[in-house]
Coordinates of C-alpha atoms in Angstrom, one line a residue:
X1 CA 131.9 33.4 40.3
X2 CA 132.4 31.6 36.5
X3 CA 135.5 30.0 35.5
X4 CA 137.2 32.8 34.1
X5 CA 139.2 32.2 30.8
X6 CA 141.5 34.8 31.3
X7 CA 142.0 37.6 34.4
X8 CA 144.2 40.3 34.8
X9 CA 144.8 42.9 37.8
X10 CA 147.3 45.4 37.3
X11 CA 148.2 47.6 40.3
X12 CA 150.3 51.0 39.7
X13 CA 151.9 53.8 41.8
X14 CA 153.8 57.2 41.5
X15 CA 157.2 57.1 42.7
X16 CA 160.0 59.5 42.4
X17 CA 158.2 61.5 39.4
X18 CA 157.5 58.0 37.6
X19 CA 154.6 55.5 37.6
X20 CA 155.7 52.4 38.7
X21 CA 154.2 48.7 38.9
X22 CA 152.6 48.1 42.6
X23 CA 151.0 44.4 41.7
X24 CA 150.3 42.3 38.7
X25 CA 148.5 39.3 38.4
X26 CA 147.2 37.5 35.3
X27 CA 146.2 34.0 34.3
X28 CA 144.4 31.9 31.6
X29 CA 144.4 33.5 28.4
X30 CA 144.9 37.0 29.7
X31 CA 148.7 38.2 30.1
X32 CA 150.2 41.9 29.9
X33 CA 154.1 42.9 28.7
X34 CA 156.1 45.1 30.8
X35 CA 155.7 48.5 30.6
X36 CA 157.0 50.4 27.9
X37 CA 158.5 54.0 28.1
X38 CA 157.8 55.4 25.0
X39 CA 160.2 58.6 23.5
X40 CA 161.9 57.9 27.1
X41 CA 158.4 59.5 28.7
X42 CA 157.5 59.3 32.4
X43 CA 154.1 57.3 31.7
X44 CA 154.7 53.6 31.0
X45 CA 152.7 52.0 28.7
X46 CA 150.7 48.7 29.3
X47 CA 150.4 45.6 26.0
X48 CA 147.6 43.5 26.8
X49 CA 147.7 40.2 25.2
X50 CA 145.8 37.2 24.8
X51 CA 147.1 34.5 23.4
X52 CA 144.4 32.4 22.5
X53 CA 143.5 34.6 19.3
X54 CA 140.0 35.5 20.0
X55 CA 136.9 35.0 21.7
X56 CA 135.1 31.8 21.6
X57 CA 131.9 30.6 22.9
X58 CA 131.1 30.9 26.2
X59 CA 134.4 32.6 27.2
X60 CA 134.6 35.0 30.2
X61 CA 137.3 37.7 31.0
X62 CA 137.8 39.7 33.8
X63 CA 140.3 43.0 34.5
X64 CA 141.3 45.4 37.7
X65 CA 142.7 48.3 37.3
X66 CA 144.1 50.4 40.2
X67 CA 146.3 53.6 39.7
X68 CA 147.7 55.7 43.2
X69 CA 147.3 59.0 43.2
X70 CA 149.5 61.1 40.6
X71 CA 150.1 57.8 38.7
X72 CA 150.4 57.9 34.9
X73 CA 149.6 55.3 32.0
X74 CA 148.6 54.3 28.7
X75 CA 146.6 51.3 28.6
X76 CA 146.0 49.4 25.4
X77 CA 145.9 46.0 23.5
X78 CA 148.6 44.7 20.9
X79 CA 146.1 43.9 18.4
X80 CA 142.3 43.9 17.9
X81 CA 139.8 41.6 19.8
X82 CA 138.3 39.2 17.6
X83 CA 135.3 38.0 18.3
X84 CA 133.9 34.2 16.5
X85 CA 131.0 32.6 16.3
X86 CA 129.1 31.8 19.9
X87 CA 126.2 29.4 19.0
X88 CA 125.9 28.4 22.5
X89 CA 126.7 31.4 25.0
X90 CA 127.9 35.1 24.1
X91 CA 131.8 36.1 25.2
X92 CA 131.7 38.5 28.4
X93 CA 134.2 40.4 29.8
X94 CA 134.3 43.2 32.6
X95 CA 136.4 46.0 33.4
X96 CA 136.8 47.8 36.7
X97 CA 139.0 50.7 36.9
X98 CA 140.0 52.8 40.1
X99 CA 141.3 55.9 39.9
X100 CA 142.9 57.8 42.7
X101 CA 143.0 61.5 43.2
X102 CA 145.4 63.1 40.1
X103 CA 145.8 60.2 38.3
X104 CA 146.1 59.9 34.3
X105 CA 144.6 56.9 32.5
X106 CA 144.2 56.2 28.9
X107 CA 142.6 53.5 27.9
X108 CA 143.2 52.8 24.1
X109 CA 142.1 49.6 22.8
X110 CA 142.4 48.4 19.3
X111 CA 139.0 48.0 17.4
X112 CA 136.6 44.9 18.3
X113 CA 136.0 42.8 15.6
X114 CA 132.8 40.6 15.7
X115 CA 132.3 37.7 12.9
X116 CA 129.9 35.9 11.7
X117 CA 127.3 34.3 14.3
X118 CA 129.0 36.5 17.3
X119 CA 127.9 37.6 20.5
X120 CA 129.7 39.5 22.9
X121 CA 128.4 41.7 26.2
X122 CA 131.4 44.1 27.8
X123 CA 130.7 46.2 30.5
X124 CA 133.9 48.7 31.7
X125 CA 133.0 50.2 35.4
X126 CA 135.3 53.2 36.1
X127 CA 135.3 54.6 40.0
X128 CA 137.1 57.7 39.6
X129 CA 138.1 60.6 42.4
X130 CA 137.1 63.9 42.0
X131 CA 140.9 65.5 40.0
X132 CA 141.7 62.2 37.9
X133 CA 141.5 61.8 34.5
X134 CA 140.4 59.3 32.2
X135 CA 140.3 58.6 28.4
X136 CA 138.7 55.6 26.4
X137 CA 137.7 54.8 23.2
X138 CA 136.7 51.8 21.4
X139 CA 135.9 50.6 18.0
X140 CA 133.1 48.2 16.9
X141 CA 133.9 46.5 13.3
X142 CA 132.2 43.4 11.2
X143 CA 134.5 40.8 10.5
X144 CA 134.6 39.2 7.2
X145 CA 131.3 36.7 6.2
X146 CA 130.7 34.6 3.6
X147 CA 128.3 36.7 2.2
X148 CA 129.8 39.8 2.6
X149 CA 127.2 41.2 5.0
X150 CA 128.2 44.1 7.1
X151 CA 125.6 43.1 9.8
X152 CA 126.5 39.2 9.9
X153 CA 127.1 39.0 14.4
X154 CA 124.1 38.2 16.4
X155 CA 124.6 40.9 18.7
X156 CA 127.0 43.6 20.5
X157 CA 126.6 45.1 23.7
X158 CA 128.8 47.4 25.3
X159 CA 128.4 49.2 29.0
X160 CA 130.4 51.9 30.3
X161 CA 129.8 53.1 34.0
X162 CA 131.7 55.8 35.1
X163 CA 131.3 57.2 39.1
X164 CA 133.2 60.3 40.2
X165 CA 133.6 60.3 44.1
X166 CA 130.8 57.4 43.9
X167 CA 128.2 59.7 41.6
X168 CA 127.2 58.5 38.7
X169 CA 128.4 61.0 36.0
X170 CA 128.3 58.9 33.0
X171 CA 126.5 56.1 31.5
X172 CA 127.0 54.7 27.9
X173 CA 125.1 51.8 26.7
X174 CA 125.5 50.4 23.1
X175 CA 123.5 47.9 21.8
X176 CA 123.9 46.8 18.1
X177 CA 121.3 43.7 17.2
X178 CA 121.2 42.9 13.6
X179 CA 119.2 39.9 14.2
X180 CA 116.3 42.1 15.8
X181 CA 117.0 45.4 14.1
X182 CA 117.1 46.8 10.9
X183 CA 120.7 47.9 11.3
X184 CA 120.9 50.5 8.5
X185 CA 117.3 52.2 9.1
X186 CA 117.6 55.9 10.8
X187 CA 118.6 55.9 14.7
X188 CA 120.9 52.9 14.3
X189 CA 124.0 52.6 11.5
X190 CA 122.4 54.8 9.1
X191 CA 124.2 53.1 6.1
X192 CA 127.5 52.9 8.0
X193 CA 129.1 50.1 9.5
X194 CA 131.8 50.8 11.9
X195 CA 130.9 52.8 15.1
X196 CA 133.4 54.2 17.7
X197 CA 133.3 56.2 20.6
X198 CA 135.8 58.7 22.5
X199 CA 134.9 59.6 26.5
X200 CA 136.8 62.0 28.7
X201 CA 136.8 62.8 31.8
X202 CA 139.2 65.2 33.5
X203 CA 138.2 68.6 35.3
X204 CA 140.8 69.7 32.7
X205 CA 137.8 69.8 29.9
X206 CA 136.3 73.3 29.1
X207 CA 134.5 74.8 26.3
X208 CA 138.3 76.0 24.5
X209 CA 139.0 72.2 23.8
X210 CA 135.1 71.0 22.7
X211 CA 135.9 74.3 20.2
X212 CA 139.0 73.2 19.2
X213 CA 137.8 69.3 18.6
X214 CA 134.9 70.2 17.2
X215 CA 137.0 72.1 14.3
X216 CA 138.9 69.1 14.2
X217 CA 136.6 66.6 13.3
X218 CA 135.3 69.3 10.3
X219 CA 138.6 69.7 9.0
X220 CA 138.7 65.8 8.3
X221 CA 137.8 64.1 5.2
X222 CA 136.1 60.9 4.1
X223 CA 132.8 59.7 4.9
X224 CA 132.1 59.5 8.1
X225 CA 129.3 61.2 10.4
X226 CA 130.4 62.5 13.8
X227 CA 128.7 64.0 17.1
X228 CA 130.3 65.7 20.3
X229 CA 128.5 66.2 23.3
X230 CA 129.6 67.4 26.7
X231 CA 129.1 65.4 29.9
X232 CA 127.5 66.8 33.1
X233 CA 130.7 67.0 34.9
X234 CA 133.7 68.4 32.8
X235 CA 134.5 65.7 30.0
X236 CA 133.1 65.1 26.8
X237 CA 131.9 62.4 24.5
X238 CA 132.6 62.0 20.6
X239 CA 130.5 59.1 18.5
X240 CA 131.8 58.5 14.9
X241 CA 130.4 56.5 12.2
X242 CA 131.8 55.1 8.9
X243 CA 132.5 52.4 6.4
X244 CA 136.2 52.2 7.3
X245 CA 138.1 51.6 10.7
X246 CA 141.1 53.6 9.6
X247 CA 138.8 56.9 9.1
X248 CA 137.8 56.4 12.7
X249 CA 141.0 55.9 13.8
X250 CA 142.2 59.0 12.0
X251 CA 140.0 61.4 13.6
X252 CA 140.6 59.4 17.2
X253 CA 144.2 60.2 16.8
X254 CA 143.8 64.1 16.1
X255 CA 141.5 64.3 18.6
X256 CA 143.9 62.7 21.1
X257 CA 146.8 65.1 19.6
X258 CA 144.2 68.0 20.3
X259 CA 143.9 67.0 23.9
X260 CA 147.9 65.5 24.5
X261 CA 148.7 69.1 23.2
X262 CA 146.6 71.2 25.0
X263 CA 147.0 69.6 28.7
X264 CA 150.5 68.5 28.8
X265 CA 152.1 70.1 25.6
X266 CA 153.6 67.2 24.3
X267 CA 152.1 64.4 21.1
X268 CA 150.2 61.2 22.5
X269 CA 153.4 58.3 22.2
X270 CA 152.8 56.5 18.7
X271 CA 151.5 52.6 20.1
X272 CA 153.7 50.4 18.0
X273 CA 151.9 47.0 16.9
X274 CA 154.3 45.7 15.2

């Protein structure tokens, strides 16, 4: 087991029609605010923090995740992740998230940012029950360079696992190697820059909503190209590439209006981070 730079375990629970905190533990350069209730909502919403500014060389973090069953939240980060340079050893961090039967997580980081000289590997494991629900999207951005290269990080790697009642329903794997790759040739970045990617999972998903997001992402300008897929169990995937992280962000956010709206009837909270 490394000596973790930062760790973070964050236990929750429905009670009385709200989703409370069960445990939380954090130390080193991971830490998390207390919940906020958005617009007076039921489902608490979850800051993580790091204090430390960035990732450095060789730095390792590690998270845990529980929610009970019927337990609610939003999940997200109070500003991006910056990654810096890592001549020596890449930044890590894992993720493992368990959710119980009829739980609700989203997952909505703000964008990684990877500098000049960077290397980072993440790998997110999600152990889900058959009847919870899951959202997650992240953002993959180059920092700014001295030669104002796009492409100026060593490497990114990204791993999502997600198991529904210990199947493996899902398995996303991004690798993005400048040094190795041609990164604007055809089957990588294609002239673009920024990459994101939107997953669901929830037996709520059926071929009404992939309709209605698919008509979404056309209605939105800029440029941008944008693919949706479903998944082998009922959820959905949507990949978007552009110059810009605010035109990803954009069509995140409609998409997550499309989905807040069509489920519970109600607009996704707006995550202050500010």
């Amino acid at each position: 087991m490394p000596n973790w730079t930062g760790i973070l375990e964050l236990d929750v629970e429905a009670r009385q029609g709200r989703t409370v905190t069960k445990n939380l533990y954090f130390q080193g350069a991971l830490k998390i605010m207390r919940p906020v209730y958005h617009h007076k909502s039921a489902i608490p919403c979850y800051y993580i923090l790091n204090p430390g500014g960035g990732y450095l060389d060789g730095d390792t973090y590690r998270m845990r995740v529980s929610l009970g069953e019927q337990a609610k939240i939003t999940l997200t980060t109070q500003s991006a992740t910056k990654v810096y340079k890592t001549p020596t050893k890449h930044a890590y961090q894992e993720t493992e998230i368990f959710l119980k039967k009829g739980s609700y997580l989203e997952y909505l980081p703000d964008p990684l940012i990877a500098y000049r000289d960077a290397r980072y590997f993440q790998k997110n494991v999600v152990r889900m029950e058959k009847g919870a629900t899951f959202l997650y999207t992240d953002i993959l951005t180059p920092g700014w360079s001295p030669e104002g290269k796009h492409f100026s990080y060593d490497s990114l790697r990204l791993i999502n696992e997600i198991y529904q009642d210990d199947e493996l329903v899902a398995y996303d794997h991004i690798k993005l190697d400048p040094k190795e790759k041609y990164m604007d040739g055809l089957g990588f970045m294609e002239g673009y820059s920024h990459l994101g990617s939107f997953i669901v999972v929830g037996h709520q998903t059926n071929t009404k909503l992939l309709d209605q997001l698919y008509e979404t992402i056309n209605r939105e300008t800029g440029d941008f190209k944008a693919g949706l897929s479903k998944l082998v169990v009922p959820g959905l995937s949507i990949r978007v590439m552009a110059n810009a992280t605010q035109v990803i962000e954009r069509i995140f956010t409609a998409c997550h209006h499309v989905i807040s709206q069509e489920w519970f009837d109600v607009k996704p909270s707006f995550l202050r981070k500010y």
